[in-house]
mmCIF file of the C-alpha atoms, coordinates in Angstrom:
data_MODEL
# 
_entry.id   MODEL 
# 
loop_
_atom_site.group_PDB 
_atom_site.id 
_atom_site.type_symbol 
_atom_site.label_atom_id 
_atom_site.label_alt_id 
_atom_site.label_comp_id 
_atom_site.label_asym_id 
_atom_site.label_entity_id 
_atom_site.label_seq_id 
_atom_site.pdbx_PDB_ins_code 
_atom_site.Cartn_x 
_atom_site.Cartn_y 
_atom_site.Cartn_z 
_atom_site.occupancy 
_atom_site.B_iso_or_equiv 
_atom_site.pdbx_formal_charge 
_atom_site.auth_seq_id 
_atom_site.auth_comp_id 
_atom_site.auth_asym_id 
_atom_site.auth_atom_id 
_atom_site.pdbx_PDB_model_num 
ATOM 1   C CA . UNK A 1 1   ? -190.315 -72.240  -156.066 1.00 0.00 ? 1   UNK A CA 1 
ATOM 2   C CA . UNK A 1 2   ? -192.590 -74.666  -156.183 1.00 0.00 ? 2   UNK A CA 1 
ATOM 3   C CA . UNK A 1 3   ? -192.862 -77.345  -158.620 1.00 0.00 ? 3   UNK A CA 1 
ATOM 4   C CA . UNK A 1 4   ? -195.269 -79.602  -158.498 1.00 0.00 ? 4   UNK A CA 1 
ATOM 5   C CA . UNK A 1 5   ? -195.235 -82.790  -161.032 1.00 0.00 ? 5   UNK A CA 1 
ATOM 6   C CA . UNK A 1 6   ? -198.533 -84.000  -161.651 1.00 0.00 ? 6   UNK A CA 1 
ATOM 7   C CA . UNK A 1 7   ? -198.697 -87.480  -160.749 1.00 0.00 ? 7   UNK A CA 1 
ATOM 8   C CA . UNK A 1 8   ? -202.187 -89.907  -162.240 1.00 0.00 ? 8   UNK A CA 1 
ATOM 9   C CA . UNK A 1 9   ? -202.594 -93.592  -162.328 1.00 0.00 ? 9   UNK A CA 1 
ATOM 10  C CA . UNK A 1 10  ? -200.465 -95.337  -165.650 1.00 0.00 ? 10  UNK A CA 1 
ATOM 11  C CA . UNK A 1 11  ? -197.939 -92.138  -165.888 1.00 0.00 ? 11  UNK A CA 1 
ATOM 12  C CA . UNK A 1 12  ? -194.376 -92.965  -167.478 1.00 0.00 ? 12  UNK A CA 1 
ATOM 13  C CA . UNK A 1 13  ? -192.116 -93.438  -164.697 1.00 0.00 ? 13  UNK A CA 1 
ATOM 14  C CA . UNK A 1 14  ? -189.387 -91.845  -165.912 1.00 0.00 ? 14  UNK A CA 1 
ATOM 15  C CA . UNK A 1 15  ? -191.180 -89.074  -167.143 1.00 0.00 ? 15  UNK A CA 1 
ATOM 16  C CA . UNK A 1 16  ? -191.692 -87.518  -163.944 1.00 0.00 ? 16  UNK A CA 1 
ATOM 17  C CA . UNK A 1 17  ? -189.201 -89.212  -162.188 1.00 0.00 ? 17  UNK A CA 1 
ATOM 18  C CA . UNK A 1 18  ? -186.873 -87.279  -163.440 1.00 0.00 ? 18  UNK A CA 1 
ATOM 19  C CA . UNK A 1 19  ? -187.918 -84.373  -163.387 1.00 0.00 ? 19  UNK A CA 1 
ATOM 20  C CA . UNK A 1 20  ? -188.387 -84.796  -159.520 1.00 0.00 ? 20  UNK A CA 1 
ATOM 21  C CA . UNK A 1 21  ? -184.950 -85.778  -159.211 1.00 0.00 ? 21  UNK A CA 1 
ATOM 22  C CA . UNK A 1 22  ? -183.556 -82.734  -161.492 1.00 0.00 ? 22  UNK A CA 1 
ATOM 23  C CA . UNK A 1 23  ? -185.124 -80.416  -158.838 1.00 0.00 ? 23  UNK A CA 1 
ATOM 24  C CA . UNK A 1 24  ? -184.772 -82.321  -155.439 1.00 0.00 ? 24  UNK A CA 1 
ATOM 25  C CA . UNK A 1 25  ? -181.073 -82.730  -156.717 1.00 0.00 ? 25  UNK A CA 1 
ATOM 26  C CA . UNK A 1 26  ? -180.500 -78.395  -158.573 1.00 0.00 ? 26  UNK A CA 1 
ATOM 27  C CA . UNK A 1 27  ? -181.435 -77.837  -154.290 1.00 0.00 ? 27  UNK A CA 1 
ATOM 28  C CA . UNK A 1 28  ? -179.483 -81.084  -152.208 1.00 0.00 ? 28  UNK A CA 1 
ATOM 29  C CA . UNK A 1 29  ? -176.616 -79.217  -154.946 1.00 0.00 ? 29  UNK A CA 1 
ATOM 30  C CA . UNK A 1 30  ? -177.519 -75.097  -154.199 1.00 0.00 ? 30  UNK A CA 1 
ATOM 31  C CA . UNK A 1 31  ? -177.693 -75.741  -150.322 1.00 0.00 ? 31  UNK A CA 1 
ATOM 32  C CA . UNK A 1 32  ? -174.265 -76.851  -149.917 1.00 0.00 ? 32  UNK A CA 1 
ATOM 33  C CA . UNK A 1 33  ? -172.818 -73.131  -151.125 1.00 0.00 ? 33  UNK A CA 1 
ATOM 34  C CA . UNK A 1 34  ? -175.865 -71.520  -149.746 1.00 0.00 ? 34  UNK A CA 1 
ATOM 35  C CA . UNK A 1 35  ? -177.044 -73.555  -146.515 1.00 0.00 ? 35  UNK A CA 1 
ATOM 36  C CA . UNK A 1 36  ? -179.653 -70.831  -146.438 1.00 0.00 ? 36  UNK A CA 1 
ATOM 37  C CA . UNK A 1 37  ? -182.257 -71.705  -148.677 1.00 0.00 ? 37  UNK A CA 1 
ATOM 38  C CA . UNK A 1 38  ? -183.223 -73.188  -151.881 1.00 0.00 ? 38  UNK A CA 1 
ATOM 39  C CA . UNK A 1 39  ? -184.360 -73.115  -155.207 1.00 0.00 ? 39  UNK A CA 1 
ATOM 40  C CA . UNK A 1 40  ? -186.802 -75.373  -155.549 1.00 0.00 ? 40  UNK A CA 1 
ATOM 41  C CA . UNK A 1 41  ? -189.347 -76.951  -153.311 1.00 0.00 ? 41  UNK A CA 1 
ATOM 42  C CA . UNK A 1 42  ? -190.677 -79.978  -155.421 1.00 0.00 ? 42  UNK A CA 1 
ATOM 43  C CA . UNK A 1 43  ? -194.084 -81.440  -154.383 1.00 0.00 ? 43  UNK A CA 1 
ATOM 44  C CA . UNK A 1 44  ? -196.267 -84.317  -156.646 1.00 0.00 ? 44  UNK A CA 1 
ATOM 45  C CA . UNK A 1 45  ? -199.594 -83.471  -156.965 1.00 0.00 ? 45  UNK A CA 1 
ATOM 46  C CA . UNK A 1 46  ? -202.924 -86.335  -156.906 1.00 0.00 ? 46  UNK A CA 1 
ATOM 47  C CA . UNK A 1 47  ? -206.607 -85.876  -157.934 1.00 0.00 ? 47  UNK A CA 1 
ATOM 48  C CA . UNK A 1 48  ? -207.291 -87.284  -155.129 1.00 0.00 ? 48  UNK A CA 1 
ATOM 49  C CA . UNK A 1 49  ? -204.476 -87.627  -152.606 1.00 0.00 ? 49  UNK A CA 1 
ATOM 50  C CA . UNK A 1 50  ? -204.705 -91.157  -152.754 1.00 0.00 ? 50  UNK A CA 1 
ATOM 51  C CA . UNK A 1 51  ? -201.896 -93.892  -154.350 1.00 0.00 ? 51  UNK A CA 1 
ATOM 52  C CA . UNK A 1 52  ? -202.212 -93.932  -158.473 1.00 0.00 ? 52  UNK A CA 1 
ATOM 53  C CA . UNK A 1 53  ? -200.781 -96.264  -160.105 1.00 0.00 ? 53  UNK A CA 1 
ATOM 54  C CA . UNK A 1 54  ? -197.638 -95.504  -162.456 1.00 0.00 ? 54  UNK A CA 1 
ATOM 55  C CA . UNK A 1 55  ? -196.825 -97.952  -165.787 1.00 0.00 ? 55  UNK A CA 1 
ATOM 56  C CA . UNK A 1 56  ? -195.457 -100.584 -164.587 1.00 0.00 ? 56  UNK A CA 1 
ATOM 57  C CA . UNK A 1 57  ? -196.618 -101.349 -162.021 1.00 0.00 ? 57  UNK A CA 1 
ATOM 58  C CA . UNK A 1 58  ? -195.257 -98.368  -159.255 1.00 0.00 ? 58  UNK A CA 1 
ATOM 59  C CA . UNK A 1 59  ? -197.160 -97.569  -156.305 1.00 0.00 ? 59  UNK A CA 1 
ATOM 60  C CA . UNK A 1 60  ? -196.901 -93.432  -156.001 1.00 0.00 ? 60  UNK A CA 1 
ATOM 61  C CA . UNK A 1 61  ? -198.473 -91.628  -153.047 1.00 0.00 ? 61  UNK A CA 1 
ATOM 62  C CA . UNK A 1 62  ? -198.747 -88.125  -154.197 1.00 0.00 ? 62  UNK A CA 1 
ATOM 63  C CA . UNK A 1 63  ? -197.614 -85.542  -151.588 1.00 0.00 ? 63  UNK A CA 1 
ATOM 64  C CA . UNK A 1 64  ? -201.024 -83.787  -152.210 1.00 0.00 ? 64  UNK A CA 1 
ATOM 65  C CA . UNK A 1 65  ? -204.357 -83.260  -154.114 1.00 0.00 ? 65  UNK A CA 1 
ATOM 66  C CA . UNK A 1 66  ? -205.827 -80.572  -156.132 1.00 0.00 ? 66  UNK A CA 1 
ATOM 67  C CA . UNK A 1 67  ? -207.339 -77.203  -154.242 1.00 0.00 ? 67  UNK A CA 1 
ATOM 68  C CA . UNK A 1 68  ? -204.237 -78.930  -151.016 1.00 0.00 ? 68  UNK A CA 1 
ATOM 69  C CA . UNK A 1 69  ? -201.372 -77.611  -152.576 1.00 0.00 ? 69  UNK A CA 1 
ATOM 70  C CA . UNK A 1 70  ? -199.385 -74.402  -151.740 1.00 0.00 ? 70  UNK A CA 1 
ATOM 71  C CA . UNK A 1 71  ? -199.019 -71.643  -155.186 1.00 0.00 ? 71  UNK A CA 1 
ATOM 72  C CA . UNK A 1 72  ? -196.883 -73.286  -157.930 1.00 0.00 ? 72  UNK A CA 1 
ATOM 73  C CA . UNK A 1 73  ? -194.030 -71.500  -159.641 1.00 0.00 ? 73  UNK A CA 1 
ATOM 74  C CA . UNK A 1 74  ? -193.420 -74.298  -162.322 1.00 0.00 ? 74  UNK A CA 1 
ATOM 75  C CA . UNK A 1 75  ? -195.686 -76.780  -163.196 1.00 0.00 ? 75  UNK A CA 1 
ATOM 76  C CA . UNK A 1 76  ? -194.603 -80.212  -165.324 1.00 0.00 ? 76  UNK A CA 1 
ATOM 77  C CA . UNK A 1 77  ? -197.280 -82.265  -166.714 1.00 0.00 ? 77  UNK A CA 1 
ATOM 78  C CA . UNK A 1 78  ? -195.893 -86.171  -167.574 1.00 0.00 ? 78  UNK A CA 1 
ATOM 79  C CA . UNK A 1 79  ? -196.863 -88.812  -169.587 1.00 0.00 ? 79  UNK A CA 1 
ATOM 80  C CA . UNK A 1 80  ? -197.744 -91.602  -170.341 1.00 0.00 ? 80  UNK A CA 1 
ATOM 81  C CA . UNK A 1 81  ? -201.610 -93.249  -171.315 1.00 0.00 ? 81  UNK A CA 1 
ATOM 82  C CA . UNK A 1 82  ? -202.758 -90.272  -170.795 1.00 0.00 ? 82  UNK A CA 1 
ATOM 83  C CA . UNK A 1 83  ? -206.095 -91.363  -172.881 1.00 0.00 ? 83  UNK A CA 1 
ATOM 84  C CA . UNK A 1 84  ? -208.009 -91.109  -169.090 1.00 0.00 ? 84  UNK A CA 1 
ATOM 85  C CA . UNK A 1 85  ? -207.539 -88.257  -167.715 1.00 0.00 ? 85  UNK A CA 1 
ATOM 86  C CA . UNK A 1 86  ? -207.846 -86.506  -171.043 1.00 0.00 ? 86  UNK A CA 1 
ATOM 87  C CA . UNK A 1 87  ? -211.620 -86.261  -171.042 1.00 0.00 ? 87  UNK A CA 1 
ATOM 88  C CA . UNK A 1 88  ? -211.458 -85.735  -166.948 1.00 0.00 ? 88  UNK A CA 1 
ATOM 89  C CA . UNK A 1 89  ? -214.033 -82.579  -166.371 1.00 0.00 ? 89  UNK A CA 1 
ATOM 90  C CA . UNK A 1 90  ? -211.710 -81.312  -163.400 1.00 0.00 ? 90  UNK A CA 1 
ATOM 91  C CA . UNK A 1 91  ? -208.462 -82.674  -164.184 1.00 0.00 ? 91  UNK A CA 1 
ATOM 92  C CA . UNK A 1 92  ? -208.442 -80.311  -167.211 1.00 0.00 ? 92  UNK A CA 1 
ATOM 93  C CA . UNK A 1 93  ? -210.030 -77.278  -164.849 1.00 0.00 ? 93  UNK A CA 1 
ATOM 94  C CA . UNK A 1 94  ? -207.144 -77.792  -162.487 1.00 0.00 ? 94  UNK A CA 1 
ATOM 95  C CA . UNK A 1 95  ? -204.130 -78.316  -165.389 1.00 0.00 ? 95  UNK A CA 1 
ATOM 96  C CA . UNK A 1 96  ? -206.298 -74.952  -166.708 1.00 0.00 ? 96  UNK A CA 1 
ATOM 97  C CA . UNK A 1 97  ? -205.961 -73.174  -163.402 1.00 0.00 ? 97  UNK A CA 1 
ATOM 98  C CA . UNK A 1 98  ? -202.301 -74.356  -162.102 1.00 0.00 ? 98  UNK A CA 1 
ATOM 99  C CA . UNK A 1 99  ? -201.421 -73.075  -165.778 1.00 0.00 ? 99  UNK A CA 1 
ATOM 100 C CA . UNK A 1 100 ? -202.884 -70.076  -166.225 1.00 0.00 ? 100 UNK A CA 1 
ATOM 101 C CA . UNK A 1 101 ? -201.501 -68.992  -162.021 1.00 0.00 ? 101 UNK A CA 1 
ATOM 102 C CA . UNK A 1 102 ? -197.922 -71.000  -162.808 1.00 0.00 ? 102 UNK A CA 1 
ATOM 103 C CA . UNK A 1 103 ? -194.957 -68.759  -164.331 1.00 0.00 ? 103 UNK A CA 1 
ATOM 104 C CA . UNK A 1 104 ? -194.125 -71.823  -166.688 1.00 0.00 ? 104 UNK A CA 1 
ATOM 105 C CA . UNK A 1 105 ? -195.751 -75.091  -167.699 1.00 0.00 ? 105 UNK A CA 1 
ATOM 106 C CA . UNK A 1 106 ? -193.715 -78.105  -169.049 1.00 0.00 ? 106 UNK A CA 1 
ATOM 107 C CA . UNK A 1 107 ? -194.850 -81.377  -170.508 1.00 0.00 ? 107 UNK A CA 1 
ATOM 108 C CA . UNK A 1 108 ? -192.154 -84.321  -170.395 1.00 0.00 ? 108 UNK A CA 1 
ATOM 109 C CA . UNK A 1 109 ? -193.253 -87.498  -173.485 1.00 0.00 ? 109 UNK A CA 1 
ATOM 110 C CA . UNK A 1 110 ? -197.673 -87.157  -174.428 1.00 0.00 ? 110 UNK A CA 1 
ATOM 111 C CA . UNK A 1 111 ? -197.826 -84.644  -170.993 1.00 0.00 ? 111 UNK A CA 1 
ATOM 112 C CA . UNK A 1 112 ? -197.749 -82.191  -174.485 1.00 0.00 ? 112 UNK A CA 1 
ATOM 113 C CA . UNK A 1 113 ? -201.519 -83.483  -175.165 1.00 0.00 ? 113 UNK A CA 1 
ATOM 114 C CA . UNK A 1 114 ? -202.766 -82.463  -172.285 1.00 0.00 ? 114 UNK A CA 1 
ATOM 115 C CA . UNK A 1 115 ? -201.523 -78.810  -172.509 1.00 0.00 ? 115 UNK A CA 1 
ATOM 116 C CA . UNK A 1 116 ? -202.495 -79.319  -176.428 1.00 0.00 ? 116 UNK A CA 1 
ATOM 117 C CA . UNK A 1 117 ? -206.436 -80.353  -175.294 1.00 0.00 ? 117 UNK A CA 1 
ATOM 118 C CA . UNK A 1 118 ? -206.660 -76.293  -173.546 1.00 0.00 ? 118 UNK A CA 1 
ATOM 119 C CA . UNK A 1 119 ? -204.742 -74.756  -176.339 1.00 0.00 ? 119 UNK A CA 1 
ATOM 120 C CA . UNK A 1 120 ? -201.165 -74.393  -174.718 1.00 0.00 ? 120 UNK A CA 1 
ATOM 121 C CA . UNK A 1 121 ? -199.552 -75.256  -177.756 1.00 0.00 ? 121 UNK A CA 1 
ATOM 122 C CA . UNK A 1 122 ? -202.239 -73.427  -180.498 1.00 0.00 ? 122 UNK A CA 1 
ATOM 123 C CA . UNK A 1 123 ? -200.352 -71.440  -183.054 1.00 0.00 ? 123 UNK A CA 1 
ATOM 124 C CA . UNK A 1 124 ? -197.274 -72.560  -181.537 1.00 0.00 ? 124 UNK A CA 1 
ATOM 125 C CA . UNK A 1 125 ? -194.474 -75.518  -181.507 1.00 0.00 ? 125 UNK A CA 1 
ATOM 126 C CA . UNK A 1 126 ? -194.697 -78.263  -179.276 1.00 0.00 ? 126 UNK A CA 1 
ATOM 127 C CA . UNK A 1 127 ? -192.337 -81.881  -179.082 1.00 0.00 ? 127 UNK A CA 1 
ATOM 128 C CA . UNK A 1 128 ? -193.361 -84.860  -177.259 1.00 0.00 ? 128 UNK A CA 1 
ATOM 129 C CA . UNK A 1 129 ? -192.792 -88.201  -176.927 1.00 0.00 ? 129 UNK A CA 1 
ATOM 130 C CA . UNK A 1 130 ? -191.795 -89.870  -181.212 1.00 0.00 ? 130 UNK A CA 1 
ATOM 131 C CA . UNK A 1 131 ? -194.459 -92.490  -181.842 1.00 0.00 ? 131 UNK A CA 1 
ATOM 132 C CA . UNK A 1 132 ? -197.187 -89.556  -181.058 1.00 0.00 ? 132 UNK A CA 1 
ATOM 133 C CA . UNK A 1 133 ? -195.479 -86.963  -182.888 1.00 0.00 ? 133 UNK A CA 1 
ATOM 134 C CA . UNK A 1 134 ? -198.393 -88.138  -185.727 1.00 0.00 ? 134 UNK A CA 1 
ATOM 135 C CA . UNK A 1 135 ? -201.166 -88.574  -183.794 1.00 0.00 ? 135 UNK A CA 1 
ATOM 136 C CA . UNK A 1 136 ? -200.223 -85.222  -181.974 1.00 0.00 ? 136 UNK A CA 1 
ATOM 137 C CA . UNK A 1 137 ? -199.822 -83.891  -185.150 1.00 0.00 ? 137 UNK A CA 1 
ATOM 138 C CA . UNK A 1 138 ? -203.202 -85.086  -186.607 1.00 0.00 ? 138 UNK A CA 1 
ATOM 139 C CA . UNK A 1 139 ? -205.043 -83.956  -183.347 1.00 0.00 ? 139 UNK A CA 1 
ATOM 140 C CA . UNK A 1 140 ? -203.425 -80.514  -183.368 1.00 0.00 ? 140 UNK A CA 1 
ATOM 141 C CA . UNK A 1 141 ? -203.301 -79.245  -186.453 1.00 0.00 ? 141 UNK A CA 1 
ATOM 142 C CA . UNK A 1 142 ? -202.495 -74.869  -185.518 1.00 0.00 ? 142 UNK A CA 1 
ATOM 143 C CA . UNK A 1 143 ? -199.266 -76.710  -183.143 1.00 0.00 ? 143 UNK A CA 1 
ATOM 144 C CA . UNK A 1 144 ? -195.541 -76.874  -185.276 1.00 0.00 ? 144 UNK A CA 1 
ATOM 145 C CA . UNK A 1 145 ? -194.768 -79.906  -184.489 1.00 0.00 ? 145 UNK A CA 1 
ATOM 146 C CA . UNK A 1 146 ? -191.174 -79.953  -184.328 1.00 0.00 ? 146 UNK A CA 1 
ATOM 147 C CA . UNK A 1 147 ? -189.633 -83.231  -184.438 1.00 0.00 ? 147 UNK A CA 1 
ATOM 148 C CA . UNK A 1 148 ? -185.427 -84.413  -184.009 1.00 0.00 ? 148 UNK A CA 1 
ATOM 149 C CA . UNK A 1 149 ? -185.820 -81.515  -180.976 1.00 0.00 ? 149 UNK A CA 1 
ATOM 150 C CA . UNK A 1 150 ? -184.910 -82.762  -176.867 1.00 0.00 ? 150 UNK A CA 1 
ATOM 151 C CA . UNK A 1 151 ? -187.435 -80.279  -175.793 1.00 0.00 ? 151 UNK A CA 1 
ATOM 152 C CA . UNK A 1 152 ? -189.215 -76.162  -176.863 1.00 0.00 ? 152 UNK A CA 1 
ATOM 153 C CA . UNK A 1 153 ? -189.216 -73.373  -175.444 1.00 0.00 ? 153 UNK A CA 1 
ATOM 154 C CA . UNK A 1 154 ? -191.934 -71.127  -175.355 1.00 0.00 ? 154 UNK A CA 1 
ATOM 155 C CA . UNK A 1 155 ? -191.171 -69.395  -172.507 1.00 0.00 ? 155 UNK A CA 1 
ATOM 156 C CA . UNK A 1 156 ? -193.377 -69.630  -170.199 1.00 0.00 ? 156 UNK A CA 1 
ATOM 157 C CA . UNK A 1 157 ? -194.108 -73.268  -171.922 1.00 0.00 ? 157 UNK A CA 1 
ATOM 158 C CA . UNK A 1 158 ? -191.866 -75.684  -172.619 1.00 0.00 ? 158 UNK A CA 1 
ATOM 159 C CA . UNK A 1 159 ? -192.611 -79.154  -174.183 1.00 0.00 ? 159 UNK A CA 1 
ATOM 160 C CA . UNK A 1 160 ? -189.700 -82.244  -174.345 1.00 0.00 ? 160 UNK A CA 1 
ATOM 161 C CA . UNK A 1 161 ? -189.940 -85.110  -176.373 1.00 0.00 ? 161 UNK A CA 1 
ATOM 162 C CA . UNK A 1 162 ? -190.033 -88.339  -174.294 1.00 0.00 ? 162 UNK A CA 1 
ATOM 163 C CA . UNK A 1 163 ? -189.337 -90.162  -170.999 1.00 0.00 ? 163 UNK A CA 1 
ATOM 164 C CA . UNK A 1 164 ? -185.585 -89.524  -170.615 1.00 0.00 ? 164 UNK A CA 1 
ATOM 165 C CA . UNK A 1 165 ? -186.336 -86.282  -172.173 1.00 0.00 ? 165 UNK A CA 1 
ATOM 166 C CA . UNK A 1 166 ? -188.114 -84.578  -170.034 1.00 0.00 ? 166 UNK A CA 1 
ATOM 167 C CA . UNK A 1 167 ? -184.299 -85.159  -167.634 1.00 0.00 ? 167 UNK A CA 1 
ATOM 168 C CA . UNK A 1 168 ? -182.628 -82.279  -170.072 1.00 0.00 ? 168 UNK A CA 1 
ATOM 169 C CA . UNK A 1 169 ? -185.101 -79.810  -170.342 1.00 0.00 ? 169 UNK A CA 1 
ATOM 170 C CA . UNK A 1 170 ? -185.428 -80.152  -166.481 1.00 0.00 ? 170 UNK A CA 1 
ATOM 171 C CA . UNK A 1 171 ? -181.823 -79.079  -166.299 1.00 0.00 ? 171 UNK A CA 1 
ATOM 172 C CA . UNK A 1 172 ? -181.798 -77.199  -169.036 1.00 0.00 ? 172 UNK A CA 1 
ATOM 173 C CA . UNK A 1 173 ? -185.119 -75.510  -166.851 1.00 0.00 ? 173 UNK A CA 1 
ATOM 174 C CA . UNK A 1 174 ? -182.724 -75.437  -163.356 1.00 0.00 ? 174 UNK A CA 1 
ATOM 175 C CA . UNK A 1 175 ? -180.211 -73.154  -166.054 1.00 0.00 ? 175 UNK A CA 1 
ATOM 176 C CA . UNK A 1 176 ? -182.554 -70.930  -166.834 1.00 0.00 ? 176 UNK A CA 1 
ATOM 177 C CA . UNK A 1 177 ? -184.198 -70.575  -163.867 1.00 0.00 ? 177 UNK A CA 1 
ATOM 178 C CA . UNK A 1 178 ? -181.479 -70.669  -162.021 1.00 0.00 ? 178 UNK A CA 1 
ATOM 179 C CA . UNK A 1 179 ? -177.667 -71.004  -163.428 1.00 0.00 ? 179 UNK A CA 1 
ATOM 180 C CA . UNK A 1 180 ? -175.921 -72.205  -165.756 1.00 0.00 ? 180 UNK A CA 1 
ATOM 181 C CA . UNK A 1 181 ? -172.990 -73.217  -162.640 1.00 0.00 ? 181 UNK A CA 1 
ATOM 182 C CA . UNK A 1 182 ? -176.072 -75.395  -160.413 1.00 0.00 ? 182 UNK A CA 1 
ATOM 183 C CA . UNK A 1 183 ? -177.734 -76.661  -164.142 1.00 0.00 ? 183 UNK A CA 1 
ATOM 184 C CA . UNK A 1 184 ? -173.879 -78.438  -164.802 1.00 0.00 ? 184 UNK A CA 1 
ATOM 185 C CA . UNK A 1 185 ? -173.429 -79.891  -161.064 1.00 0.00 ? 185 UNK A CA 1 
ATOM 186 C CA . UNK A 1 186 ? -177.133 -81.219  -160.627 1.00 0.00 ? 186 UNK A CA 1 
ATOM 187 C CA . UNK A 1 187 ? -175.658 -83.267  -164.046 1.00 0.00 ? 187 UNK A CA 1 
ATOM 188 C CA . UNK A 1 188 ? -172.385 -83.758  -162.510 1.00 0.00 ? 188 UNK A CA 1 
ATOM 189 C CA . UNK A 1 189 ? -173.857 -84.963  -159.262 1.00 0.00 ? 189 UNK A CA 1 
ATOM 190 C CA . UNK A 1 190 ? -176.078 -87.121  -160.548 1.00 0.00 ? 190 UNK A CA 1 
ATOM 191 C CA . UNK A 1 191 ? -173.915 -88.701  -163.032 1.00 0.00 ? 191 UNK A CA 1 
ATOM 192 C CA . UNK A 1 192 ? -176.108 -87.595  -165.649 1.00 0.00 ? 192 UNK A CA 1 
ATOM 193 C CA . UNK A 1 193 ? -174.133 -86.868  -169.654 1.00 0.00 ? 193 UNK A CA 1 
ATOM 194 C CA . UNK A 1 194 ? -175.943 -84.058  -170.377 1.00 0.00 ? 194 UNK A CA 1 
ATOM 195 C CA . UNK A 1 195 ? -175.862 -82.304  -173.824 1.00 0.00 ? 195 UNK A CA 1 
ATOM 196 C CA . UNK A 1 196 ? -176.129 -78.790  -172.396 1.00 0.00 ? 196 UNK A CA 1 
ATOM 197 C CA . UNK A 1 197 ? -175.349 -77.408  -175.650 1.00 0.00 ? 197 UNK A CA 1 
ATOM 198 C CA . UNK A 1 198 ? -178.819 -78.627  -178.098 1.00 0.00 ? 198 UNK A CA 1 
ATOM 199 C CA . UNK A 1 199 ? -180.630 -76.516  -178.344 1.00 0.00 ? 199 UNK A CA 1 
ATOM 200 C CA . UNK A 1 200 ? -185.207 -76.714  -178.774 1.00 0.00 ? 200 UNK A CA 1 
# 
């Protein structure tokens, strides 16, 4: 499965790096028992393909630009400072097109606002960073905003709370898309305490 992670200026580092690490580690762990193939190919995608400046000044060069990537099975939309990205027609068009064809679309933190703008949560449930829940509820009154949950799984659309919650959500997705055993082995390899029993 091709996992594409959107990166942009002022993206929160752990919002994209956490899921990136989970899916890459899952493939590395899986390769040990099945060298013939890996479950996930992970790539980052930016609007123009040039370097972006994440929060804190980290420079990230995306793997691909819009329209120059392989078919996407899983789309991850991280958060950070998303104000500049929300009105961009090219960003909206790309997210809508990829979310429309991907098997699964997930947001981390304030990435939920980008998916909310597309109407993906309308009449359904979603969550975001605790600090932004009230704004999220105000902007999207048609969404059942969930508080104090690490993630909300709607099947084809998943949202997670803030920053490190994206790691828990991604482990949940590994469990869902591959197996509970691989998710557990991935968490162990990362030396991450995964609260596996939690449900969104």
